[in-house]
Amino acid sequence: MRLCVFLAQSSHLSRREAGEYIKKGRIKVNGGIIKNPAYQVKEFDKVEFEGKTLSRSNPLYIIFYKPVGVVSVFKDRFAEKNLGDFIPKRWGKVYPVGRLDKNSCGLMLLTNDGELCFRISHPKFQIEKEYEVKINTLLSDKNIRRMKEGIEDGGDILRVKYVRVLKKSLNGSLISLLLTEGKKREIRRIFKKLGIKVLSLKRVRISNIKLGRLKPGEYRFLKREQIRI
């Protein structure tokens, strides 16, 4: 586990604050000052912050069905609802792995396992994330090809790994999409470039973790061995 993640999980600090404290030389590991936030904390390392020895948190893995209108952070004084309104404080300090924008819903993984968070979030691991998207029109073969080949937007190349039309009618279509990179608001940006309106967006799977029968606002726990990442 990286030192900045370890510190954030074991103290009152946010991950950003933890990185700043480390760079300022405020953290000791095995009696010596470490200024590298990416330092890998080993099992028997003694980490000290302000004279106090920090201990590892027990790993937690929570699947949460984020409803539309909820902001994907635990504290936001400008948001009507955030994750803190649904996940009890008694479960300790957990973090969302990636985010869903306010107008999207579906599967979120919350954990204090920094290494798992890193593996899911970093594009080099190509972790699959599946979405169901309602759009206001039919999806042409030409647009499907463009989505797979890649669409340039703001210096990013946005592409999907897989596209399948689940339902279609005169009022629009329900599309299944598979992403492996997860750039910010990637799906909405893709459809905007195609001139197509997104009516709803729901994430239903991350790797082998599925939303299942959860309803909006509900959550359940997983064991690490249930997560194939």
JSON list of C-alpha atoms in Angstrom, two decimals:
[
{"chain": "A", "resi": 1, "resn": "MET", "atom": "CA", "xyz": [0.00, 0.00, 0.00]},
{"chain": "A", "resi": 2, "resn": "ARG", "atom": "CA", "xyz": [1.30, 3.47, -0.89]},
{"chain": "A", "resi": 3, "resn": "LEU", "atom": "CA", "xyz": [2.19, 5.66, 2.08]},
{"chain": "A", "resi": 4, "resn": "CYS", "atom": "CA", "xyz": [-0.29, 8.42, 1.17]},
{"chain": "A", "resi": 5, "resn": "VAL", "atom": "CA", "xyz": [-3.14, 5.88, 1.06]},
{"chain": "A", "resi": 6, "resn": "PHE", "atom": "CA", "xyz": [-2.01, 4.24, 4.32]},
{"chain": "A", "resi": 7, "resn": "LEU", "atom": "CA", "xyz": [-1.89, 7.63, 6.06]},
{"chain": "A", "resi": 8, "resn": "ALA", "atom": "CA", "xyz": [-5.31, 8.70, 4.79]},
{"chain": "A", "resi": 9, "resn": "GLN", "atom": "CA", "xyz": [-6.88, 5.43, 5.92]},
{"chain": "A", "resi": 10, "resn": "SER", "atom": "CA", "xyz": [-5.22, 5.49, 9.34]},
{"chain": "A", "resi": 11, "resn": "SER", "atom": "CA", "xyz": [-5.77, 9.15, 10.29]},
{"chain": "A", "resi": 12, "resn": "HIS", "atom": "CA", "xyz": [-8.17, 12.06, 9.99]},
{"chain": "A", "resi": 13, "resn": "LEU", "atom": "CA", "xyz": [-6.43, 13.32, 6.83]},
{"chain": "A", "resi": 14, "resn": "SER", "atom": "CA", "xyz": [-7.78, 13.27, 3.30]},
{"chain": "A", "resi": 15, "resn": "ARG", "atom": "CA", "xyz": [-5.58, 11.65, 0.66]},
{"chain": "A", "resi": 16, "resn": "ARG", "atom": "CA", "xyz": [-4.55, 15.07, -0.67]},
{"chain": "A", "resi": 17, "resn": "GLU", "atom": "CA", "xyz": [-3.66, 16.31, 2.82]},
{"chain": "A", "resi": 18, "resn": "ALA", "atom": "CA", "xyz": [-1.76, 13.08, 3.51]},
{"chain": "A", "resi": 19, "resn": "GLY", "atom": "CA", "xyz": [0.39, 13.66, 0.42]},
{"chain": "A", "resi": 20, "resn": "GLU", "atom": "CA", "xyz": [1.19, 17.20, 1.54]},
{"chain": "A", "resi": 21, "resn": "TYR", "atom": "CA", "xyz": [2.20, 16.08, 5.06]},
{"chain": "A", "resi": 22, "resn": "ILE", "atom": "CA", "xyz": [4.48, 13.41, 3.61]},
{"chain": "A", "resi": 23, "resn": "LYS", "atom": "CA", "xyz": [6.22, 15.86, 1.26]},
{"chain": "A", "resi": 24, "resn": "LYS", "atom": "CA", "xyz": [6.80, 18.22, 4.19]},
{"chain": "A", "resi": 25, "resn": "GLY", "atom": "CA", "xyz": [8.67, 15.47, 6.08]},
{"chain": "A", "resi": 26, "resn": "ARG", "atom": "CA", "xyz": [6.04, 15.05, 8.79]},
{"chain": "A", "resi": 27, "resn": "ILE", "atom": "CA", "xyz": [5.86, 11.24, 8.50]},
{"chain": "A", "resi": 28, "resn": "LYS", "atom": "CA", "xyz": [8.35, 8.69, 9.79]},
{"chain": "A", "resi": 29, "resn": "VAL", "atom": "CA", "xyz": [8.68, 5.07, 8.69]},
{"chain": "A", "resi": 30, "resn": "ASN", "atom": "CA", "xyz": [10.79, 2.84, 10.91]},
{"chain": "A", "resi": 31, "resn": "GLY", "atom": "CA", "xyz": [12.23, 5.93, 12.58]},
{"chain": "A", "resi": 32, "resn": "GLY", "atom": "CA", "xyz": [13.27, 7.73, 9.38]},
{"chain": "A", "resi": 33, "resn": "ILE", "atom": "CA", "xyz": [11.51, 10.55, 7.53]},
{"chain": "A", "resi": 34, "resn": "ILE", "atom": "CA", "xyz": [9.92, 9.52, 4.22]},
{"chain": "A", "resi": 35, "resn": "LYS", "atom": "CA", "xyz": [8.97, 12.27, 1.74]},
{"chain": "A", "resi": 36, "resn": "ASN", "atom": "CA", "xyz": [7.75, 10.05, -1.09]},
{"chain": "A", "resi": 37, "resn": "PRO", "atom": "CA", "xyz": [3.92, 9.60, -1.06]},
{"chain": "A", "resi": 38, "resn": "ALA", "atom": "CA", "xyz": [4.31, 6.52, -3.30]},
{"chain": "A", "resi": 39, "resn": "TYR", "atom": "CA", "xyz": [6.56, 4.70, -0.81]},
{"chain": "A", "resi": 40, "resn": "GLN", "atom": "CA", "xyz": [5.22, 1.15, -0.44]},
{"chain": "A", "resi": 41, "resn": "VAL", "atom": "CA", "xyz": [4.36, 0.43, 3.18]},
{"chain": "A", "resi": 42, "resn": "LYS", "atom": "CA", "xyz": [5.32, -3.16, 4.01]},
{"chain": "A", "resi": 43, "resn": "GLU", "atom": "CA", "xyz": [3.57, -5.42, 6.48]},
{"chain": "A", "resi": 44, "resn": "PHE", "atom": "CA", "xyz": [5.85, -4.78, 9.46]},
{"chain": "A", "resi": 45, "resn": "ASP", "atom": "CA", "xyz": [6.72, -1.11, 8.81]},
{"chain": "A", "resi": 46, "resn": "LYS", "atom": "CA", "xyz": [6.20, 1.24, 11.75]},
{"chain": "A", "resi": 47, "resn": "VAL", "atom": "CA", "xyz": [4.53, 4.42, 10.48]},
{"chain": "A", "resi": 48, "resn": "GLU", "atom": "CA", "xyz": [4.46, 7.45, 12.80]},
{"chain": "A", "resi": 49, "resn": "PHE", "atom": "CA", "xyz": [2.45, 10.66, 12.47]},
{"chain": "A", "resi": 50, "resn": "GLU", "atom": "CA", "xyz": [2.79, 13.44, 15.08]},
{"chain": "A", "resi": 51, "resn": "GLY", "atom": "CA", "xyz": [4.40, 10.97, 17.49]},
{"chain": "A", "resi": 52, "resn": "LYS", "atom": "CA", "xyz": [1.63, 8.39, 17.15]},
{"chain": "A", "resi": 53, "resn": "THR", "atom": "CA", "xyz": [2.12, 4.97, 15.60]},
{"chain": "A", "resi": 54, "resn": "LEU", "atom": "CA", "xyz": [-0.57, 4.28, 13.01]},
{"chain": "A", "resi": 55, "resn": "SER", "atom": "CA", "xyz": [-2.14, 0.88, 12.44]},
{"chain": "A", "resi": 56, "resn": "ARG", "atom": "CA", "xyz": [-3.65, -0.67, 9.35]},
{"chain": "A", "resi": 57, "resn": "SER", "atom": "CA", "xyz": [-7.41, -0.61, 8.96]},
{"chain": "A", "resi": 58, "resn": "ASN", "atom": "CA", "xyz": [-9.31, -3.85, 8.41]},
{"chain": "A", "resi": 59, "resn": "PRO", "atom": "CA", "xyz": [-10.11, -4.10, 4.68]},
{"chain": "A", "resi": 60, "resn": "LEU", "atom": "CA", "xyz": [-13.70, -3.28, 3.73]},
{"chain": "A", "resi": 61, "resn": "TYR", "atom": "CA", "xyz": [-15.40, -3.82, 0.37]},
{"chain": "A", "resi": 62, "resn": "ILE", "atom": "CA", "xyz": [-18.87, -2.32, -0.10]},
{"chain": "A", "resi": 63, "resn": "ILE", "atom": "CA", "xyz": [-21.06, -2.40, -3.23]},
{"chain": "A", "resi": 64, "resn": "PHE", "atom": "CA", "xyz": [-23.36, 0.62, -3.33]},
{"chain": "A", "resi": 65, "resn": "TYR", "atom": "CA", "xyz": [-26.17, 1.44, -5.76]},
{"chain": "A", "resi": 66, "resn": "LYS", "atom": "CA", "xyz": [-25.77, 5.19, -6.20]},
{"chain": "A", "resi": 67, "resn": "PRO", "atom": "CA", "xyz": [-29.08, 6.87, -7.02]},
{"chain": "A", "resi": 68, "resn": "VAL", "atom": "CA", "xyz": [-29.41, 9.73, -9.50]},
{"chain": "A", "resi": 69, "resn": "GLY", "atom": "CA", "xyz": [-28.85, 13.08, -7.77]},
{"chain": "A", "resi": 70, "resn": "VAL", "atom": "CA", "xyz": [-26.24, 11.82, -5.31]},
{"chain": "A", "resi": 71, "resn": "VAL", "atom": "CA", "xyz": [-22.70, 13.24, -5.51]},
{"chain": "A", "resi": 72, "resn": "SER", "atom": "CA", "xyz": [-19.92, 10.60, -5.43]},
{"chain": "A", "resi": 73, "resn": "VAL", "atom": "CA", "xyz": [-18.07, 11.99, -2.40]},
{"chain": "A", "resi": 74, "resn": "PHE", "atom": "CA", "xyz": [-18.65, 11.71, 1.35]},
{"chain": "A", "resi": 75, "resn": "LYS", "atom": "CA", "xyz": [-18.63, 15.44, 2.05]},
{"chain": "A", "resi": 76, "resn": "ASP", "atom": "CA", "xyz": [-19.86, 18.27, -0.16]},
{"chain": "A", "resi": 77, "resn": "ARG", "atom": "CA", "xyz": [-21.53, 21.25, 1.49]},
{"chain": "A", "resi": 78, "resn": "PHE", "atom": "CA", "xyz": [-23.07, 22.29, -1.82]},
{"chain": "A", "resi": 79, "resn": "ALA", "atom": "CA", "xyz": [-24.67, 18.91, -2.59]},
{"chain": "A", "resi": 80, "resn": "GLU", "atom": "CA", "xyz": [-28.16, 17.97, -1.46]},
{"chain": "A", "resi": 81, "resn": "LYS", "atom": "CA", "xyz": [-27.10, 14.33, -1.07]},
{"chain": "A", "resi": 82, "resn": "ASN", "atom": "CA", "xyz": [-23.72, 12.60, -0.99]},
{"chain": "A", "resi": 83, "resn": "LEU", "atom": "CA", "xyz": [-22.36, 9.16, -0.11]},
{"chain": "A", "resi": 84, "resn": "GLY", "atom": "CA", "xyz": [-22.27, 10.08, 3.58]},
{"chain": "A", "resi": 85, "resn": "ASP", "atom": "CA", "xyz": [-26.08, 10.16, 3.60]},
{"chain": "A", "resi": 86, "resn": "PHE", "atom": "CA", "xyz": [-26.18, 6.43, 2.81]},
{"chain": "A", "resi": 87, "resn": "ILE", "atom": "CA", "xyz": [-23.04, 4.77, 4.23]},
{"chain": "A", "resi": 88, "resn": "PRO", "atom": "CA", "xyz": [-22.97, 4.76, 8.08]},
{"chain": "A", "resi": 89, "resn": "LYS", "atom": "CA", "xyz": [-19.93, 6.28, 9.77]},
{"chain": "A", "resi": 90, "resn": "ARG", "atom": "CA", "xyz": [-19.53, 3.14, 11.87]},
{"chain": "A", "resi": 91, "resn": "TRP", "atom": "CA", "xyz": [-18.01, 1.38, 8.85]},
{"chain": "A", "resi": 92, "resn": "GLY", "atom": "CA", "xyz": [-15.03, 3.71, 9.08]},
{"chain": "A", "resi": 93, "resn": "LYS", "atom": "CA", "xyz": [-13.12, 5.47, 6.35]},
{"chain": "A", "resi": 94, "resn": "VAL", "atom": "CA", "xyz": [-13.81, 4.07, 2.89]},
{"chain": "A", "resi": 95, "resn": "TYR", "atom": "CA", "xyz": [-13.32, 5.67, -0.52]},
{"chain": "A", "resi": 96, "resn": "PRO", "atom": "CA", "xyz": [-15.20, 5.42, -3.81]},
{"chain": "A", "resi": 97, "resn": "VAL", "atom": "CA", "xyz": [-13.25, 3.64, -6.54]},
{"chain": "A", "resi": 98, "resn": "GLY", "atom": "CA", "xyz": [-13.84, 6.04, -9.41]},
{"chain": "A", "resi": 99, "resn": "ARG", "atom": "CA", "xyz": [-16.92, 8.21, -9.58]},
{"chain": "A", "resi": 100, "resn": "LEU", "atom": "CA", "xyz": [-20.30, 8.45, -11.23]},
{"chain": "A", "resi": 101, "resn": "ASP", "atom": "CA", "xyz": [-21.52, 11.94, -12.09]},
{"chain": "A", "resi": 102, "resn": "LYS", "atom": "CA", "xyz": [-24.53, 13.34, -10.26]},
{"chain": "A", "resi": 103, "resn": "ASN", "atom": "CA", "xyz": [-26.99, 12.49, -13.04]},
{"chain": "A", "resi": 104, "resn": "SER", "atom": "CA", "xyz": [-25.79, 8.89, -13.40]},
{"chain": "A", "resi": 105, "resn": "CYS", "atom": "CA", "xyz": [-26.62, 5.92, -11.19]},
{"chain": "A", "resi": 106, "resn": "GLY", "atom": "CA", "xyz": [-25.56, 2.38, -10.49]},
{"chain": "A", "resi": 107, "resn": "LEU", "atom": "CA", "xyz": [-22.67, 0.38, -9.11]},
{"chain": "A", "resi": 108, "resn": "MET", "atom": "CA", "xyz": [-20.00, 1.98, -6.98]},
{"chain": "A", "resi": 109, "resn": "LEU", "atom": "CA", "xyz": [-17.31, 0.10, -5.07]},
{"chain": "A", "resi": 110, "resn": "LEU", "atom": "CA", "xyz": [-16.31, 1.66, -1.75]},
{"chain": "A", "resi": 111, "resn": "THR", "atom": "CA", "xyz": [-13.18, 0.39, -0.02]},
{"chain": "A", "resi": 112, "resn": "ASN", "atom": "CA", "xyz": [-10.20, 1.24, 2.18]},
{"chain": "A", "resi": 113, "resn": "ASP", "atom": "CA", "xyz": [-7.99, -1.11, 0.14]},
{"chain": "A", "resi": 114, "resn": "GLY", "atom": "CA", "xyz": [-5.64, 1.31, -1.61]},
{"chain": "A", "resi": 115, "resn": "GLU", "atom": "CA", "xyz": [-4.04, -1.29, -3.85]},
{"chain": "A", "resi": 116, "resn": "LEU", "atom": "CA", "xyz": [-7.38, -2.52, -5.18]},
{"chain": "A", "resi": 117, "resn": "CYS", "atom": "CA", "xyz": [-8.43, 1.08, -5.76]},
{"chain": "A", "resi": 118, "resn": "PHE", "atom": "CA", "xyz": [-5.23, 1.65, -7.75]},
{"chain": "A", "resi": 119, "resn": "ARG", "atom": "CA", "xyz": [-5.68, -1.48, -9.87]},
{"chain": "A", "resi": 120, "resn": "ILE", "atom": "CA", "xyz": [-9.28, -0.66, -10.78]},
{"chain": "A", "resi": 121, "resn": "SER", "atom": "CA", "xyz": [-8.60, 3.01, -11.49]},
{"chain": "A", "resi": 122, "resn": "HIS", "atom": "CA", "xyz": [-5.37, 2.79, -13.50]},
{"chain": "A", "resi": 123, "resn": "PRO", "atom": "CA", "xyz": [-5.94, 2.32, -17.26]},
{"chain": "A", "resi": 124, "resn": "LYS", "atom": "CA", "xyz": [-2.94, -0.01, -17.65]},
{"chain": "A", "resi": 125, "resn": "PHE", "atom": "CA", "xyz": [-4.88, -2.82, -15.93]},
{"chain": "A", "resi": 126, "resn": "GLN", "atom": "CA", "xyz": [-7.76, -2.59, -18.44]},
{"chain": "A", "resi": 127, "resn": "ILE", "atom": "CA", "xyz": [-10.45, -3.41, -15.85]},
{"chain": "A", "resi": 128, "resn": "GLU", "atom": "CA", "xyz": [-13.83, -3.81, -17.54]},
{"chain": "A", "resi": 129, "resn": "LYS", "atom": "CA", "xyz": [-16.70, -1.51, -16.54]},
{"chain": "A", "resi": 130, "resn": "GLU", "atom": "CA", "xyz": [-20.14, -2.16, -18.04]},
{"chain": "A", "resi": 131, "resn": "TYR", "atom": "CA", "xyz": [-22.87, 0.45, -18.45]},
{"chain": "A", "resi": 132, "resn": "GLU", "atom": "CA", "xyz": [-26.47, 0.52, -19.64]},
{"chain": "A", "resi": 133, "resn": "VAL", "atom": "CA", "xyz": [-27.32, 3.75, -21.45]},
{"chain": "A", "resi": 134, "resn": "LYS", "atom": "CA", "xyz": [-30.67, 5.00, -22.72]},
{"chain": "A", "resi": 135, "resn": "ILE", "atom": "CA", "xyz": [-30.40, 7.34, -25.71]},
{"chain": "A", "resi": 136, "resn": "ASN", "atom": "CA", "xyz": [-33.01, 9.35, -27.62]},
{"chain": "A", "resi": 137, "resn": "THR", "atom": "CA", "xyz": [-32.50, 7.71, -31.01]},
{"chain": "A", "resi": 138, "resn": "LEU", "atom": "CA", "xyz": [-31.40, 4.57, -32.82]},
{"chain": "A", "resi": 139, "resn": "LEU", "atom": "CA", "xyz": [-27.69, 3.83, -32.95]},
{"chain": "A", "resi": 140, "resn": "SER", "atom": "CA", "xyz": [-26.34, 3.43, -36.47]},
{"chain": "A", "resi": 141, "resn": "ASP", "atom": "CA", "xyz": [-23.65, 0.95, -37.51]},
{"chain": "A", "resi": 142, "resn": "LYS", "atom": "CA", "xyz": [-21.50, 3.93, -38.49]},
{"chain": "A", "resi": 143, "resn": "ASN", "atom": "CA", "xyz": [-21.68, 5.42, -34.99]},
{"chain": "A", "resi": 144, "resn": "ILE", "atom": "CA", "xyz": [-20.92, 2.03, -33.42]},
{"chain": "A", "resi": 145, "resn": "ARG", "atom": "CA", "xyz": [-17.76, 1.82, -35.53]},
{"chain": "A", "resi": 146, "resn": "ARG", "atom": "CA", "xyz": [-16.75, 5.35, -34.51]},
{"chain": "A", "resi": 147, "resn": "MET", "atom": "CA", "xyz": [-17.24, 4.50, -30.83]},
{"chain": "A", "resi": 148, "resn": "LYS", "atom": "CA", "xyz": [-15.00, 1.43, -31.14]},
{"chain": "A", "resi": 149, "resn": "GLU", "atom": "CA", "xyz": [-12.33, 3.14, -33.26]},
{"chain": "A", "resi": 150, "resn": "GLY", "atom": "CA", "xyz": [-12.12, 6.18, -30.98]},
{"chain": "A", "resi": 151, "resn": "ILE", "atom": "CA", "xyz": [-13.46, 9.72, -30.95]},
{"chain": "A", "resi": 152, "resn": "GLU", "atom": "CA", "xyz": [-11.23, 12.73, -30.22]},
{"chain": "A", "resi": 153, "resn": "ASP", "atom": "CA", "xyz": [-12.49, 15.18, -27.62]},
{"chain": "A", "resi": 154, "resn": "GLY", "atom": "CA", "xyz": [-10.44, 17.81, -25.81]},
{"chain": "A", "resi": 155, "resn": "GLY", "atom": "CA", "xyz": [-7.17, 16.03, -26.53]},
{"chain": "A", "resi": 156, "resn": "ASP", "atom": "CA", "xyz": [-8.51, 12.65, -25.34]},
{"chain": "A", "resi": 157, "resn": "ILE", "atom": "CA", "xyz": [-9.27, 9.65, -27.52]},
{"chain": "A", "resi": 158, "resn": "LEU", "atom": "CA", "xyz": [-12.54, 8.21, -26.22]},
{"chain": "A", "resi": 159, "resn": "ARG", "atom": "CA", "xyz": [-13.46, 4.67, -27.19]},
{"chain": "A", "resi": 160, "resn": "VAL", "atom": "CA", "xyz": [-15.54, 1.74, -26.06]},
{"chain": "A", "resi": 161, "resn": "LYS", "atom": "CA", "xyz": [-14.46, -1.91, -26.10]},
{"chain": "A", "resi": 162, "resn": "TYR", "atom": "CA", "xyz": [-17.91, -3.32, -26.78]},
{"chain": "A", "resi": 163, "resn": "VAL", "atom": "CA", "xyz": [-21.31, -2.00, -27.89]},
{"chain": "A", "resi": 164, "resn": "ARG", "atom": "CA", "xyz": [-24.59, -3.91, -27.95]},
{"chain": "A", "resi": 165, "resn": "VAL", "atom": "CA", "xyz": [-28.13, -2.68, -28.55]},
{"chain": "A", "resi": 166, "resn": "LEU", "atom": "CA", "xyz": [-30.38, -4.23, -25.88]},
{"chain": "A", "resi": 167, "resn": "LYS", "atom": "CA", "xyz": [-33.69, -2.61, -26.88]},
{"chain": "A", "resi": 168, "resn": "LYS", "atom": "CA", "xyz": [-34.81, -0.19, -29.55]},
{"chain": "A", "resi": 169, "resn": "SER", "atom": "CA", "xyz": [-38.04, 1.65, -30.30]},
{"chain": "A", "resi": 170, "resn": "LEU", "atom": "CA", "xyz": [-39.29, 4.84, -31.91]},
{"chain": "A", "resi": 171, "resn": "ASN", "atom": "CA", "xyz": [-38.52, 6.65, -28.66]},
{"chain": "A", "resi": 172, "resn": "GLY", "atom": "CA", "xyz": [-34.87, 5.60, -28.50]},
{"chain": "A", "resi": 173, "resn": "SER", "atom": "CA", "xyz": [-32.57, 2.73, -27.57]},
{"chain": "A", "resi": 174, "resn": "LEU", "atom": "CA", "xyz": [-31.08, 0.96, -24.57]},
{"chain": "A", "resi": 175, "resn": "ILE", "atom": "CA", "xyz": [-27.37, 0.32, -25.15]},
{"chain": "A", "resi": 176, "resn": "SER", "atom": "CA", "xyz": [-24.84, -1.86, -23.29]},
{"chain": "A", "resi": 177, "resn": "LEU", "atom": "CA", "xyz": [-21.30, -0.42, -23.33]},
{"chain": "A", "resi": 178, "resn": "LEU", "atom": "CA", "xyz": [-18.00, -1.76, -22.06]},
{"chain": "A", "resi": 179, "resn": "LEU", "atom": "CA", "xyz": [-15.13, 0.57, -21.10]},
{"chain": "A", "resi": 180, "resn": "THR", "atom": "CA", "xyz": [-11.63, -0.28, -19.90]},
{"chain": "A", "resi": 181, "resn": "GLU", "atom": "CA", "xyz": [-10.13, 3.18, -19.31]},
{"chain": "A", "resi": 182, "resn": "GLY", "atom": "CA", "xyz": [-12.79, 5.33, -17.68]},
{"chain": "A", "resi": 183, "resn": "LYS", "atom": "CA", "xyz": [-11.87, 8.89, -18.58]},
{"chain": "A", "resi": 184, "resn": "LYS", "atom": "CA", "xyz": [-13.93, 11.62, -16.91]},
{"chain": "A", "resi": 185, "resn": "ARG", "atom": "CA", "xyz": [-17.55, 11.65, -18.16]},
{"chain": "A", "resi": 186, "resn": "GLU", "atom": "CA", "xyz": [-16.38, 9.48, -21.07]},
{"chain": "A", "resi": 187, "resn": "ILE", "atom": "CA", "xyz": [-19.74, 8.06, -22.15]},
{"chain": "A", "resi": 188, "resn": "ARG", "atom": "CA", "xyz": [-21.56, 11.38, -22.07]},
{"chain": "A", "resi": 189, "resn": "ARG", "atom": "CA", "xyz": [-18.73, 13.00, -24.03]},
{"chain": "A", "resi": 190, "resn": "ILE", "atom": "CA", "xyz": [-18.84, 10.25, -26.67]},
{"chain": "A", "resi": 191, "resn": "PHE", "atom": "CA", "xyz": [-22.56, 10.64, -27.28]},
{"chain": "A", "resi": 192, "resn": "LYS", "atom": "CA", "xyz": [-22.32, 14.42, -27.28]},
{"chain": "A", "resi": 193, "resn": "LYS", "atom": "CA", "xyz": [-19.74, 14.21, -30.08]},
{"chain": "A", "resi": 194, "resn": "LEU", "atom": "CA", "xyz": [-22.14, 11.96, -31.98]},
{"chain": "A", "resi": 195, "resn": "GLY", "atom": "CA", "xyz": [-25.00, 14.45, -31.50]},
{"chain": "A", "resi": 196, "resn": "ILE", "atom": "CA", "xyz": [-26.99, 11.95, -29.42]},
{"chain": "A", "resi": 197, "resn": "LYS", "atom": "CA", "xyz": [-28.76, 12.78, -26.14]},
{"chain": "A", "resi": 198, "resn": "VAL", "atom": "CA", "xyz": [-28.21, 10.51, -23.12]},
{"chain": "A", "resi": 199, "resn": "LEU", "atom": "CA", "xyz": [-31.49, 9.96, -21.27]},
{"chain": "A", "resi": 200, "resn": "SER", "atom": "CA", "xyz": [-30.07, 7.81, -18.47]},
{"chain": "A", "resi": 201, "resn": "LEU", "atom": "CA", "xyz": [-26.78, 6.14, -17.58]},
{"chain": "A", "resi": 202, "resn": "LYS", "atom": "CA", "xyz": [-26.29, 3.24, -15.17]},
{"chain": "A", "resi": 203, "resn": "ARG", "atom": "CA", "xyz": [-23.13, 1.29, -14.30]},
{"chain": "A", "resi": 204, "resn": "VAL", "atom": "CA", "xyz": [-23.99, -2.38, -13.78]},
{"chain": "A", "resi": 205, "resn": "ARG", "atom": "CA", "xyz": [-20.60, -4.11, -13.48]},
{"chain": "A", "resi": 206, "resn": "ILE", "atom": "CA", "xyz": [-16.93, -3.60, -12.54]},
{"chain": "A", "resi": 207, "resn": "SER", "atom": "CA", "xyz": [-14.87, -6.68, -13.51]},
{"chain": "A", "resi": 208, "resn": "ASN", "atom": "CA", "xyz": [-16.83, -9.59, -11.97]},
{"chain": "A", "resi": 209, "resn": "ILE", "atom": "CA", "xyz": [-18.63, -7.34, -9.44]},
{"chain": "A", "resi": 210, "resn": "LYS", "atom": "CA", "xyz": [-22.28, -6.93, -10.45]},
{"chain": "A", "resi": 211, "resn": "LEU", "atom": "CA", "xyz": [-25.00, -4.62, -9.22]},
{"chain": "A", "resi": 212, "resn": "GLY", "atom": "CA", "xyz": [-27.30, -7.61, -8.84]},
{"chain": "A", "resi": 213, "resn": "ARG", "atom": "CA", "xyz": [-30.61, -7.07, -7.06]},
{"chain": "A", "resi": 214, "resn": "LEU", "atom": "CA", "xyz": [-29.62, -3.96, -5.14]},
{"chain": "A", "resi": 215, "resn": "LYS", "atom": "CA", "xyz": [-32.04, -1.06, -5.30]},
{"chain": "A", "resi": 216, "resn": "PRO", "atom": "CA", "xyz": [-31.02, 2.63, -5.41]},
{"chain": "A", "resi": 217, "resn": "GLY", "atom": "CA", "xyz": [-29.53, 3.64, -2.05]},
{"chain": "A", "resi": 218, "resn": "GLU", "atom": "CA", "xyz": [-28.84, 0.07, -0.91]},
{"chain": "A", "resi": 219, "resn": "TYR", "atom": "CA", "xyz": [-25.44, -1.50, -0.26]},
{"chain": "A", "resi": 220, "resn": "ARG", "atom": "CA", "xyz": [-23.91, -4.86, 0.61]},
{"chain": "A", "resi": 221, "resn": "PHE", "atom": "CA", "xyz": [-20.50, -6.20, 1.64]},
{"chain": "A", "resi": 222, "resn": "LEU", "atom": "CA", "xyz": [-18.06, -8.35, -0.29]},
{"chain": "A", "resi": 223, "resn": "LYS", "atom": "CA", "xyz": [-15.07, -10.42, 0.75]},
{"chain": "A", "resi": 224, "resn": "ARG", "atom": "CA", "xyz": [-11.74, -9.82, -1.02]},
{"chain": "A", "resi": 225, "resn": "GLU", "atom": "CA", "xyz": [-11.75, -13.33, -2.47]},
{"chain": "A", "resi": 226, "resn": "GLN", "atom": "CA", "xyz": [-15.03, -12.53, -4.26]},
{"chain": "A", "resi": 227, "resn": "ILE", "atom": "CA", "xyz": [-13.30, -9.79, -6.28]},
{"chain": "A", "resi": 228, "resn": "ARG", "atom": "CA", "xyz": [-11.31, -11.15, -9.23]},
{"chain": "A", "resi": 229, "resn": "ILE", "atom": "CA", "xyz": [-8.93, -8.23, -9.69]}
]
